[in-house]
Amino acid sequence: MRNTVLIPTYRRPPDLSRCLTALQAQTKPVDQVIVVVRDTDTETWQFLGEFPPHNLPLQIVTVTKPGVVAALNTGLTAVNGDIVSITDDDAAPHPDWLEKITAHFDSDGCIGAVGGRDWIHQGEKIETGSCAKVGRVEWFGRVIGNHHLGVGKPREVDVLKGVNMSFRTQAMGKLRFDQRMRGTGAQVHFEMAFTLALKRAGWKIIYDPSVAVDHYPAQRFDEDQRENFNEIAFTNLVHNETLVLLEHLPLLRRIIFLFWAIFIGTRDSLGILQWLRFLPSQGIIATKKLQASLRGRWQAWQSNKLIIDN
C-alpha cells in the first residue's frame, strides 16, 4: 500500500525540520510527503527552499486561508496514496510509525482509521502517565481523549488525535474536515467530526499505543495559546465540541448531553458544578470560563438548529 504523509505547518521551521528528518528515518519509506504552507508564511517557504530532501518525495501545497481545516482539506486534494497519515509539524514520528500503520490496514479491510500515542515533551521531561481508556465518547456525551497516555493493546475507539492519525483513502471517499470548526489556527476538536463520521459509516477506528510520535508542543500563532486562558479560544473549543456531538448523538442522548454539559461539564468545558469546583482556586477566571462555555454551547445549538430547520 502506498503511504502519503500530510503535514500542515505555519511559522515553525525548526519543528518542521525535525518532523521531516524523522520521516527520512522510517523503516517503511514514505511514498509521498505533502507539506501544506500558508501563502504568507515566508519563514517556512525559505526553509523548504533550503531543506535537503534526501530522497524524501516532498510536495509543497499552498493554502490561502487560515486554520488547520483549510490546510488539511487543501492537502487532501493532492493525496495519491492508499493511506494518508497526518501529523503536526511539531511532532516526530517514531521510525516504525508507517510500518505499523500499514500493518493495521493490511490486516483488516474494515479498518478505516488508525491512530496512536503522542509522547509529549515538556522541555527535558516527557509525560509518562498511563490510561487504558482512550478516544471514547461516553453515552451522555463526555469526550475522553488521553491519546498521549494510552497503554495496552490495539482497540477500537471513537475519536483520534490530529497529531497522529491515518486514514484509508477508500474509506474517506469525498469526506473532508468540517469547515464549520471555529478558530484561526488549531481549531480544537476538528478531528472528532471526521473520525465520528467514519465510524457512523461503519468503518473501524483503531488506536494502537505503539503507533507513536514524539510531540513537542510549539507556539501557536492564533488566539489559542494552550495554557493561557483566552475567551475566544475557549468559546471556539466548546462550540466545536458541542456542534459535533449534537450531530453525532441520537435525540435522547443529545438532550441528556445538553443537561450534563450545562449543569456539570468538564475542566475544559465548564458547567455549573465545575465552575463551583474551580471558583475557589481560579476566581474570576473560572467565571469567565463558565461564561465562555455557555456561550459556545448556545452558539453550537443555534448552528445545529439552523441545519435542522433547513
PDB file of C-alpha atoms in Angstrom:
ATOM      1  CA  MET A   1       0.000   0.000   0.000  1.00  0.00           C
ATOM      2  CA  ARG A   2       1.235   3.467  -0.883  1.00  0.00           C
ATOM      3  CA  ASN A   3       1.683   5.876   2.028  1.00  0.00           C
ATOM      4  CA  THR A   4       1.127   9.623   1.909  1.00  0.00           C
ATOM      5  CA  VAL A   5       2.096  11.779   4.902  1.00  0.00           C
ATOM      6  CA  LEU A   6       0.271  15.090   5.229  1.00  0.00           C
ATOM      7  CA  ILE A   7       1.701  17.890   7.393  1.00  0.00           C
ATOM      8  CA  PRO A   8       0.070  21.290   7.882  1.00  0.00           C
ATOM      9  CA  THR A   9       2.626  23.865   9.018  1.00  0.00           C
ATOM     10  CA  TYR A  10       2.788  27.517   9.965  1.00  0.00           C
ATOM     11  CA  ARG A  11       5.879  29.509  11.009  1.00  0.00           C
ATOM     12  CA  ARG A  12       7.739  26.631  12.683  1.00  0.00           C
ATOM     13  CA  PRO A  13      10.769  25.813  10.522  1.00  0.00           C
ATOM     14  CA  PRO A  14      12.850  24.168  13.303  1.00  0.00           C
ATOM     15  CA  ASP A  15       9.942  21.921  14.264  1.00  0.00           C
ATOM     16  CA  LEU A  16       9.174  21.084  10.641  1.00  0.00           C
ATOM     17  CA  SER A  17      12.821  20.195  10.094  1.00  0.00           C
ATOM     18  CA  ARG A  18      12.710  17.692  12.967  1.00  0.00           C
ATOM     19  CA  CYS A  19       9.481  16.196  11.581  1.00  0.00           C
ATOM     20  CA  LEU A  20      10.831  15.770   8.045  1.00  0.00           C
ATOM     21  CA  THR A  21      14.074  14.306   9.366  1.00  0.00           C
ATOM     22  CA  ALA A  22      12.053  11.712  11.309  1.00  0.00           C
ATOM     23  CA  LEU A  23      10.201  10.777   8.102  1.00  0.00           C
ATOM     24  CA  GLN A  24      13.524  10.217   6.360  1.00  0.00           C
ATOM     25  CA  ALA A  25      14.331   7.590   9.014  1.00  0.00           C
ATOM     26  CA  GLN A  26      11.182   5.468   8.546  1.00  0.00           C
ATOM     27  CA  THR A  27      11.669   1.704   8.255  1.00  0.00           C
ATOM     28  CA  LYS A  28       8.943   1.765   5.583  1.00  0.00           C
ATOM     29  CA  PRO A  29       9.823   4.562   3.164  1.00  0.00           C
ATOM     30  CA  VAL A  30       7.123   7.145   2.632  1.00  0.00           C
ATOM     31  CA  ASP A  31       5.797   7.389  -0.941  1.00  0.00           C
ATOM     32  CA  GLN A  32       4.583  10.994  -0.786  1.00  0.00           C
ATOM     33  CA  VAL A  33       5.061  13.811   1.737  1.00  0.00           C
ATOM     34  CA  ILE A  34       2.714  16.766   1.407  1.00  0.00           C
ATOM     35  CA  VAL A  35       3.581  19.899   3.368  1.00  0.00           C
ATOM     36  CA  VAL A  36       0.815  22.499   3.348  1.00  0.00           C
ATOM     37  CA  VAL A  37       2.159  26.049   3.711  1.00  0.00           C
ATOM     38  CA  ARG A  38       0.288  29.323   4.114  1.00  0.00           C
ATOM     39  CA  ASP A  39       0.945  31.689   1.208  1.00  0.00           C
ATOM     40  CA  THR A  40       2.135  34.422   3.618  1.00  0.00           C
ATOM     41  CA  ASP A  41       4.492  32.185   5.613  1.00  0.00           C
ATOM     42  CA  THR A  42       7.825  33.469   4.299  1.00  0.00           C
ATOM     43  CA  GLU A  43       9.842  31.736   7.051  1.00  0.00           C
ATOM     44  CA  THR A  44       8.648  28.293   6.040  1.00  0.00           C
ATOM     45  CA  TRP A  45       8.969  28.947   2.306  1.00  0.00           C
ATOM     46  CA  GLN A  46      12.584  29.979   2.829  1.00  0.00           C
ATOM     47  CA  PHE A  47      13.289  26.906   4.973  1.00  0.00           C
ATOM     48  CA  LEU A  48      11.794  24.493   2.447  1.00  0.00           C
ATOM     49  CA  GLY A  49      13.758  26.106  -0.344  1.00  0.00           C
ATOM     50  CA  GLU A  50      16.960  25.177   1.518  1.00  0.00           C
ATOM     51  CA  PHE A  51      15.930  21.841   3.066  1.00  0.00           C
ATOM     52  CA  PRO A  52      17.848  18.822   1.665  1.00  0.00           C
ATOM     53  CA  PRO A  53      15.128  16.244   0.887  1.00  0.00           C
ATOM     54  CA  HIS A  54      17.489  13.220   0.714  1.00  0.00           C
ATOM     55  CA  ASN A  55      15.130  11.065  -1.347  1.00  0.00           C
ATOM     56  CA  LEU A  56      12.090  12.302   0.586  1.00  0.00           C
ATOM     57  CA  PRO A  57       9.302  12.666  -2.026  1.00  0.00           C
ATOM     58  CA  LEU A  58       8.377  16.154  -0.873  1.00  0.00           C
ATOM     59  CA  GLN A  59       5.458  18.056  -2.371  1.00  0.00           C
ATOM     60  CA  ILE A  60       4.568  21.565  -1.208  1.00  0.00           C
ATOM     61  CA  VAL A  61       0.964  22.747  -1.385  1.00  0.00           C
ATOM     62  CA  THR A  62      -0.129  26.347  -0.829  1.00  0.00           C
ATOM     63  CA  VAL A  63      -3.155  27.329   1.250  1.00  0.00           C
ATOM     64  CA  THR A  64      -4.520  30.871   1.408  1.00  0.00           C
ATOM     65  CA  LYS A  65      -6.972  30.520   4.302  1.00  0.00           C
ATOM     66  CA  PRO A  66      -6.018  30.330   7.996  1.00  0.00           C
ATOM     67  CA  GLY A  67      -6.732  27.286  10.157  1.00  0.00           C
ATOM     68  CA  VAL A  68      -5.835  23.621  10.186  1.00  0.00           C
ATOM     69  CA  VAL A  69      -9.097  22.583   8.489  1.00  0.00           C
ATOM     70  CA  ALA A  70      -8.399  24.614   5.354  1.00  0.00           C
ATOM     71  CA  ALA A  71      -4.793  23.387   5.321  1.00  0.00           C
ATOM     72  CA  LEU A  72      -5.735  19.711   5.569  1.00  0.00           C
ATOM     73  CA  ASN A  73      -8.572  19.911   3.059  1.00  0.00           C
ATOM     74  CA  THR A  74      -6.254  21.642   0.613  1.00  0.00           C
ATOM     75  CA  GLY A  75      -3.599  18.998   1.175  1.00  0.00           C
ATOM     76  CA  LEU A  76      -6.057  16.149   0.686  1.00  0.00           C
ATOM     77  CA  THR A  77      -6.637  17.240  -2.911  1.00  0.00           C
ATOM     78  CA  ALA A  78      -3.055  16.239  -3.699  1.00  0.00           C
ATOM     79  CA  VAL A  79      -3.008  12.833  -1.948  1.00  0.00           C
ATOM     80  CA  ASN A  80      -2.231   9.850  -4.183  1.00  0.00           C
ATOM     81  CA  GLY A  81      -1.588   7.183  -1.541  1.00  0.00           C
ATOM     82  CA  ASP A  82      -3.818   4.326  -0.359  1.00  0.00           C
ATOM     83  CA  ILE A  83      -3.209   5.566   3.182  1.00  0.00           C
ATOM     84  CA  VAL A  84      -2.880   9.173   4.281  1.00  0.00           C
ATOM     85  CA  SER A  85      -1.117   9.685   7.616  1.00  0.00           C
ATOM     86  CA  ILE A  86      -1.487  13.081   9.264  1.00  0.00           C
ATOM     87  CA  THR A  87       0.858  14.558  11.839  1.00  0.00           C
ATOM     88  CA  ASP A  88       1.743  18.017  13.125  1.00  0.00           C
ATOM     89  CA  ASP A  89       4.857  19.968  12.260  1.00  0.00           C
ATOM     90  CA  ASP A  90       5.866  19.882  15.957  1.00  0.00           C
ATOM     91  CA  ALA A  91       5.862  16.074  16.053  1.00  0.00           C
ATOM     92  CA  ALA A  92       8.469  13.477  15.108  1.00  0.00           C
ATOM     93  CA  PRO A  93       7.113  10.029  14.156  1.00  0.00           C
ATOM     94  CA  HIS A  94       8.982   7.037  15.552  1.00  0.00           C
ATOM     95  CA  PRO A  95      10.972   5.080  12.935  1.00  0.00           C
ATOM     96  CA  ASP A  96       8.429   2.242  12.721  1.00  0.00           C
ATOM     97  CA  TRP A  97       5.406   4.590  12.536  1.00  0.00           C
ATOM     98  CA  LEU A  98       4.470   3.977   8.895  1.00  0.00           C
ATOM     99  CA  GLU A  99       5.359   0.289   9.085  1.00  0.00           C
ATOM    100  CA  LYS A 100       2.933  -0.302  11.960  1.00  0.00           C
ATOM    101  CA  ILE A 101       0.215   1.854  10.426  1.00  0.00           C
ATOM    102  CA  THR A 102       0.391  -0.097   7.178  1.00  0.00           C
ATOM    103  CA  ALA A 103       0.295  -3.422   9.026  1.00  0.00           C
ATOM    104  CA  HIS A 104      -3.010  -2.482  10.645  1.00  0.00           C
ATOM    105  CA  PHE A 105      -4.638  -1.522   7.353  1.00  0.00           C
ATOM    106  CA  ASP A 106      -3.298  -4.666   5.683  1.00  0.00           C
ATOM    107  CA  SER A 107      -4.673  -6.858   8.480  1.00  0.00           C
ATOM    108  CA  ASP A 108      -8.336  -5.864   8.156  1.00  0.00           C
ATOM    109  CA  GLY A 109     -10.127  -4.276   5.212  1.00  0.00           C
ATOM    110  CA  CYS A 110     -12.784  -2.888   7.577  1.00  0.00           C
ATOM    111  CA  ILE A 111     -10.289  -0.586   9.319  1.00  0.00           C
ATOM    112  CA  GLY A 112     -10.863   2.980   8.136  1.00  0.00           C
ATOM    113  CA  ALA A 113      -8.549   4.847  10.500  1.00  0.00           C
ATOM    114  CA  VAL A 114      -5.560   4.192  12.754  1.00  0.00           C
ATOM    115  CA  GLY A 115      -4.112   6.423  15.458  1.00  0.00           C
ATOM    116  CA  GLY A 116      -1.620   6.131  18.269  1.00  0.00           C
ATOM    117  CA  ARG A 117       0.129   7.705  21.206  1.00  0.00           C
ATOM    118  CA  ASP A 118       1.858  11.065  21.115  1.00  0.00           C
ATOM    119  CA  TRP A 119       4.635  11.226  23.694  1.00  0.00           C
ATOM    120  CA  ILE A 120       4.503  14.808  24.928  1.00  0.00           C
ATOM    121  CA  HIS A 121       7.821  16.523  25.619  1.00  0.00           C
ATOM    122  CA  GLN A 122       7.768  19.473  28.004  1.00  0.00           C
ATOM    123  CA  GLY A 123      11.310  20.791  27.940  1.00  0.00           C
ATOM    124  CA  GLU A 124      13.537  17.967  29.186  1.00  0.00           C
ATOM    125  CA  LYS A 125      10.631  15.995  30.631  1.00  0.00           C
ATOM    126  CA  ILE A 126       8.278  13.522  28.952  1.00  0.00           C
ATOM    127  CA  GLU A 127       4.751  12.827  30.179  1.00  0.00           C
ATOM    128  CA  THR A 128       4.870   9.190  31.248  1.00  0.00           C
ATOM    129  CA  GLY A 129       1.413   8.632  32.754  1.00  0.00           C
ATOM    130  CA  SER A 130      -0.837   5.871  31.518  1.00  0.00           C
ATOM    131  CA  CYS A 131      -4.546   5.429  30.773  1.00  0.00           C
ATOM    132  CA  ALA A 132      -6.398   2.429  29.443  1.00  0.00           C
ATOM    133  CA  LYS A 133      -9.466   4.414  28.354  1.00  0.00           C
ATOM    134  CA  VAL A 134      -8.688   6.484  25.262  1.00  0.00           C
ATOM    135  CA  GLY A 135     -10.616   8.190  22.487  1.00  0.00           C
ATOM    136  CA  ARG A 136     -14.159   7.483  23.650  1.00  0.00           C
ATOM    137  CA  VAL A 137     -17.433   9.418  23.568  1.00  0.00           C
ATOM    138  CA  GLU A 138     -19.453   8.280  26.576  1.00  0.00           C
ATOM    139  CA  TRP A 139     -23.212   7.696  26.309  1.00  0.00           C
ATOM    140  CA  PHE A 140     -24.008  11.114  27.813  1.00  0.00           C
ATOM    141  CA  GLY A 141     -21.555  12.970  25.594  1.00  0.00           C
ATOM    142  CA  ARG A 142     -18.406  13.362  27.646  1.00  0.00           C
ATOM    143  CA  VAL A 143     -15.362  13.087  25.385  1.00  0.00           C
ATOM    144  CA  ILE A 144     -12.347  11.200  26.740  1.00  0.00           C
ATOM    145  CA  GLY A 145      -9.086  11.898  24.932  1.00  0.00           C
ATOM    146  CA  ASN A 146      -5.956  10.629  26.725  1.00  0.00           C
ATOM    147  CA  HIS A 147      -4.308   9.713  23.412  1.00  0.00           C
ATOM    148  CA  HIS A 148      -0.995  10.930  24.861  1.00  0.00           C
ATOM    149  CA  LEU A 149      -1.315   8.489  27.784  1.00  0.00           C
ATOM    150  CA  GLY A 150      -2.679   5.359  26.099  1.00  0.00           C
ATOM    151  CA  VAL A 151      -1.325   1.932  27.043  1.00  0.00           C
ATOM    152  CA  GLY A 152      -2.305  -1.634  26.244  1.00  0.00           C
ATOM    153  CA  LYS A 153      -3.272  -3.492  23.102  1.00  0.00           C
ATOM    154  CA  PRO A 154      -4.757  -2.034  19.910  1.00  0.00           C
ATOM    155  CA  ARG A 155      -8.502  -1.469  20.246  1.00  0.00           C
ATOM    156  CA  GLU A 156     -11.438   0.240  18.625  1.00  0.00           C
ATOM    157  CA  VAL A 157     -12.137   3.841  19.655  1.00  0.00           C
ATOM    158  CA  ASP A 158     -14.448   6.678  18.637  1.00  0.00           C
ATOM    159  CA  VAL A 159     -12.000   9.558  18.245  1.00  0.00           C
ATOM    160  CA  LEU A 160      -8.369  10.005  17.181  1.00  0.00           C
ATOM    161  CA  LYS A 161      -5.992  12.916  17.783  1.00  0.00           C
ATOM    162  CA  GLY A 162      -4.830  15.184  14.976  1.00  0.00           C
ATOM    163  CA  VAL A 163      -1.131  14.808  15.713  1.00  0.00           C
ATOM    164  CA  ASN A 164      -1.209  11.072  14.970  1.00  0.00           C
ATOM    165  CA  MET A 165      -3.994   9.769  12.751  1.00  0.00           C
ATOM    166  CA  SER A 166      -4.108   7.836   9.492  1.00  0.00           C
ATOM    167  CA  PHE A 167      -6.941   7.055   7.108  1.00  0.00           C
ATOM    168  CA  ARG A 168      -7.673   4.613   4.338  1.00  0.00           C
ATOM    169  CA  THR A 169      -8.354   6.871   1.358  1.00  0.00           C
ATOM    170  CA  GLN A 170     -11.028   4.488   0.135  1.00  0.00           C
ATOM    171  CA  ALA A 171     -12.864   4.941   3.453  1.00  0.00           C
ATOM    172  CA  MET A 172     -12.552   8.716   3.293  1.00  0.00           C
ATOM    173  CA  GLY A 173     -14.040   8.988  -0.158  1.00  0.00           C
ATOM    174  CA  LYS A 174     -15.203  12.588  -0.522  1.00  0.00           C
ATOM    175  CA  LEU A 175     -15.339  13.205   3.240  1.00  0.00           C
ATOM    176  CA  ARG A 176     -13.421  16.313   4.295  1.00  0.00           C
ATOM    177  CA  PHE A 177     -12.739  18.114   7.554  1.00  0.00           C
ATOM    178  CA  ASP A 178     -15.652  20.230   8.765  1.00  0.00           C
ATOM    179  CA  GLN A 179     -15.259  23.844   7.666  1.00  0.00           C
ATOM    180  CA  ARG A 180     -17.634  24.999  10.405  1.00  0.00           C
ATOM    181  CA  MET A 181     -14.976  24.388  13.042  1.00  0.00           C
ATOM    182  CA  ARG A 182     -14.137  27.724  14.643  1.00  0.00           C
ATOM    183  CA  GLY A 183     -10.677  29.146  15.239  1.00  0.00           C
ATOM    184  CA  THR A 184      -7.963  30.646  13.093  1.00  0.00           C
ATOM    185  CA  GLY A 185      -5.291  28.072  13.876  1.00  0.00           C
ATOM    186  CA  ALA A 186      -5.662  24.854  15.867  1.00  0.00           C
ATOM    187  CA  GLN A 187      -9.496  24.609  15.563  1.00  0.00           C
ATOM    188  CA  VAL A 188      -9.746  22.222  18.508  1.00  0.00           C
ATOM    189  CA  HIS A 189     -11.875  19.073  18.020  1.00  0.00           C
ATOM    190  CA  PHE A 190     -11.691  19.244  14.211  1.00  0.00           C
ATOM    191  CA  GLU A 191     -10.619  15.592  14.121  1.00  0.00           C
ATOM    192  CA  MET A 192     -13.594  14.434  16.183  1.00  0.00           C
ATOM    193  CA  ALA A 193     -16.121  15.329  13.490  1.00  0.00           C
ATOM    194  CA  PHE A 194     -14.082  13.438  10.891  1.00  0.00           C
ATOM    195  CA  THR A 195     -13.498  10.217  12.840  1.00  0.00           C
ATOM    196  CA  LEU A 196     -17.081  10.029  14.126  1.00  0.00           C
ATOM    197  CA  ALA A 197     -18.330  10.381  10.544  1.00  0.00           C
ATOM    198  CA  LEU A 198     -16.182   7.412   9.506  1.00  0.00           C
ATOM    199  CA  LYS A 199     -17.418   5.384  12.459  1.00  0.00           C
ATOM    200  CA  ARG A 200     -21.053   6.152  11.616  1.00  0.00           C
ATOM    201  CA  ALA A 201     -20.317   4.922   8.088  1.00  0.00           C
ATOM    202  CA  GLY A 202     -19.322   1.535   9.541  1.00  0.00           C
ATOM    203  CA  TRP A 203     -15.514   1.773   9.477  1.00  0.00           C
ATOM    204  CA  LYS A 204     -13.363   0.609  12.394  1.00  0.00           C
ATOM    205  CA  ILE A 205     -11.308   3.293  14.160  1.00  0.00           C
ATOM    206  CA  ILE A 206      -8.226   1.733  15.785  1.00  0.00           C
ATOM    207  CA  TYR A 207      -5.976   3.175  18.498  1.00  0.00           C
ATOM    208  CA  ASP A 208      -2.618   1.452  18.987  1.00  0.00           C
ATOM    209  CA  PRO A 209      -0.245   2.978  21.574  1.00  0.00           C
ATOM    210  CA  SER A 210       2.751   1.503  19.764  1.00  0.00           C
ATOM    211  CA  VAL A 211       1.977   3.655  16.691  1.00  0.00           C
ATOM    212  CA  ALA A 212       3.846   6.548  18.229  1.00  0.00           C
ATOM    213  CA  VAL A 213       5.149  10.043  17.639  1.00  0.00           C
ATOM    214  CA  ASP A 214       7.169  12.352  19.853  1.00  0.00           C
ATOM    215  CA  HIS A 215       5.226  15.577  20.333  1.00  0.00           C
ATOM    216  CA  TYR A 216       6.946  18.874  21.180  1.00  0.00           C
ATOM    217  CA  PRO A 217       4.006  21.306  21.673  1.00  0.00           C
ATOM    218  CA  ALA A 218       5.150  24.500  19.950  1.00  0.00           C
ATOM    219  CA  GLN A 219       3.992  28.092  19.982  1.00  0.00           C
ATOM    220  CA  ARG A 220       0.669  28.778  18.317  1.00  0.00           C
ATOM    221  CA  PHE A 221       0.122  31.905  16.270  1.00  0.00           C
ATOM    222  CA  ASP A 222      -3.593  32.337  16.897  1.00  0.00           C
ATOM    223  CA  GLU A 223      -5.974  33.077  19.760  1.00  0.00           C
ATOM    224  CA  ASP A 224      -5.454  29.600  21.280  1.00  0.00           C
ATOM    225  CA  GLN A 225      -2.282  29.767  23.382  1.00  0.00           C
ATOM    226  CA  ARG A 226      -2.663  26.357  25.056  1.00  0.00           C
ATOM    227  CA  GLU A 227      -2.167  27.065  28.780  1.00  0.00           C
ATOM    228  CA  ASN A 228      -3.162  30.750  28.753  1.00  0.00           C
ATOM    229  CA  PHE A 229      -6.895  31.399  29.016  1.00  0.00           C
ATOM    230  CA  ASN A 230      -8.437  33.230  26.088  1.00  0.00           C
ATOM    231  CA  GLU A 231     -12.214  33.756  25.963  1.00  0.00           C
ATOM    232  CA  ILE A 232     -12.443  33.482  22.180  1.00  0.00           C
ATOM    233  CA  ALA A 233     -10.382  30.283  22.069  1.00  0.00           C
ATOM    234  CA  PHE A 234     -12.383  28.786  24.944  1.00  0.00           C
ATOM    235  CA  THR A 235     -15.700  29.606  23.289  1.00  0.00           C
ATOM    236  CA  ASN A 236     -14.473  28.151  19.987  1.00  0.00           C
ATOM    237  CA  LEU A 237     -13.352  24.908  21.659  1.00  0.00           C
ATOM    238  CA  VAL A 238     -16.733  24.401  23.339  1.00  0.00           C
ATOM    239  CA  HIS A 239     -18.633  25.372  20.181  1.00  0.00           C
ATOM    240  CA  ASN A 240     -16.722  22.849  18.081  1.00  0.00           C
ATOM    241  CA  GLU A 241     -17.156  20.026  20.575  1.00  0.00           C
ATOM    242  CA  THR A 242     -20.862  20.738  21.044  1.00  0.00           C
ATOM    243  CA  LEU A 243     -21.629  21.072  17.341  1.00  0.00           C
ATOM    244  CA  VAL A 244     -20.055  17.693  16.605  1.00  0.00           C
ATOM    245  CA  LEU A 245     -21.823  15.921  19.465  1.00  0.00           C
ATOM    246  CA  LEU A 246     -25.221  17.387  18.615  1.00  0.00           C
ATOM    247  CA  GLU A 247     -24.889  15.852  15.164  1.00  0.00           C
ATOM    248  CA  HIS A 248     -23.411  12.552  16.364  1.00  0.00           C
ATOM    249  CA  LEU A 249     -25.680  11.673  19.307  1.00  0.00           C
ATOM    250  CA  PRO A 250     -29.240  10.366  18.873  1.00  0.00           C
ATOM    251  CA  LEU A 251     -32.046  12.591  20.158  1.00  0.00           C
ATOM    252  CA  LEU A 252     -32.423  11.281  23.736  1.00  0.00           C
ATOM    253  CA  ARG A 253     -28.656  11.220  24.355  1.00  0.00           C
ATOM    254  CA  ARG A 254     -28.439  14.706  22.835  1.00  0.00           C
ATOM    255  CA  ILE A 255     -30.888  16.045  25.411  1.00  0.00           C
ATOM    256  CA  ILE A 256     -29.042  14.282  28.243  1.00  0.00           C
ATOM    257  CA  PHE A 257     -25.749  15.689  26.958  1.00  0.00           C
ATOM    258  CA  LEU A 258     -27.048  19.263  26.996  1.00  0.00           C
ATOM    259  CA  PHE A 259     -28.260  18.952  30.598  1.00  0.00           C
ATOM    260  CA  TRP A 260     -24.978  17.332  31.665  1.00  0.00           C
ATOM    261  CA  ALA A 261     -22.918  19.969  29.791  1.00  0.00           C
ATOM    262  CA  ILE A 262     -24.765  22.908  31.353  1.00  0.00           C
ATOM    263  CA  PHE A 263     -25.027  21.641  34.918  1.00  0.00           C
ATOM    264  CA  ILE A 264     -21.814  19.563  35.240  1.00  0.00           C
ATOM    265  CA  GLY A 265     -19.344  19.814  32.340  1.00  0.00           C
ATOM    266  CA  THR A 266     -15.586  19.164  32.398  1.00  0.00           C
ATOM    267  CA  ARG A 267     -12.474  21.137  33.270  1.00  0.00           C
ATOM    268  CA  ASP A 268     -12.172  22.082  29.588  1.00  0.00           C
ATOM    269  CA  SER A 269     -15.861  22.840  29.005  1.00  0.00           C
ATOM    270  CA  LEU A 270     -17.263  24.092  32.283  1.00  0.00           C
ATOM    271  CA  GLY A 271     -20.758  23.524  33.579  1.00  0.00           C
ATOM    272  CA  ILE A 272     -22.099  24.987  36.815  1.00  0.00           C
ATOM    273  CA  LEU A 273     -20.693  22.221  39.040  1.00  0.00           C
ATOM    274  CA  GLN A 274     -17.207  22.517  37.521  1.00  0.00           C
ATOM    275  CA  TRP A 275     -17.415  26.298  37.913  1.00  0.00           C
ATOM    276  CA  LEU A 276     -18.112  25.847  41.646  1.00  0.00           C
ATOM    277  CA  ARG A 277     -15.210  23.402  41.842  1.00  0.00           C
ATOM    278  CA  PHE A 278     -12.679  25.807  40.305  1.00  0.00           C
ATOM    279  CA  LEU A 279     -14.060  29.066  41.695  1.00  0.00           C
ATOM    280  CA  PRO A 280     -12.029  28.988  44.958  1.00  0.00           C
ATOM    281  CA  SER A 281      -8.722  28.475  43.120  1.00  0.00           C
ATOM    282  CA  GLN A 282      -9.320  30.410  39.883  1.00  0.00           C
ATOM    283  CA  GLY A 283     -11.732  33.153  40.943  1.00  0.00           C
ATOM    284  CA  ILE A 284     -12.821  35.432  38.108  1.00  0.00           C
ATOM    285  CA  ILE A 285     -11.111  33.201  35.528  1.00  0.00           C
ATOM    286  CA  ALA A 286     -13.440  30.348  36.464  1.00  0.00           C
ATOM    287  CA  THR A 287     -16.417  32.641  35.945  1.00  0.00           C
ATOM    288  CA  LYS A 288     -15.098  33.739  32.542  1.00  0.00           C
ATOM    289  CA  LYS A 289     -14.595  30.086  31.577  1.00  0.00           C
ATOM    290  CA  LEU A 290     -18.182  29.275  32.532  1.00  0.00           C
ATOM    291  CA  GLN A 291     -19.477  32.219  30.519  1.00  0.00           C
ATOM    292  CA  ALA A 292     -17.365  31.215  27.511  1.00  0.00           C
ATOM    293  CA  SER A 293     -18.538  27.599  27.816  1.00  0.00           C
ATOM    294  CA  LEU A 294     -22.215  28.514  27.953  1.00  0.00           C
ATOM    295  CA  ARG A 295     -21.726  30.893  25.023  1.00  0.00           C
ATOM    296  CA  GLY A 296     -20.062  28.133  22.993  1.00  0.00           C
ATOM    297  CA  ARG A 297     -22.846  25.655  23.830  1.00  0.00           C
ATOM    298  CA  TRP A 298     -25.518  28.170  22.816  1.00  0.00           C
ATOM    299  CA  GLN A 299     -23.809  29.121  19.562  1.00  0.00           C
ATOM    300  CA  ALA A 300     -23.424  25.442  18.624  1.00  0.00           C
ATOM    301  CA  TRP A 301     -27.088  24.807  19.442  1.00  0.00           C
ATOM    302  CA  GLN A 302     -28.067  27.687  17.186  1.00  0.00           C
ATOM    303  CA  SER A 303     -25.849  26.366  14.381  1.00  0.00           C
ATOM    304  CA  ASN A 304     -27.315  22.882  14.752  1.00  0.00           C
ATOM    305  CA  LYS A 305     -30.876  24.237  14.897  1.00  0.00           C
ATOM    306  CA  LEU A 306     -30.320  26.104  11.632  1.00  0.00           C
ATOM    307  CA  ILE A 307     -29.228  22.861   9.975  1.00  0.00           C
ATOM    308  CA  ILE A 308     -32.316  21.017  11.256  1.00  0.00           C
ATOM    309  CA  ASP A 309     -34.662  23.838  10.228  1.00  0.00           C
ATOM    310  CA  ASN A 310     -33.196  23.886   6.746  1.00  0.00           C
TER     311      ASN A 310
END
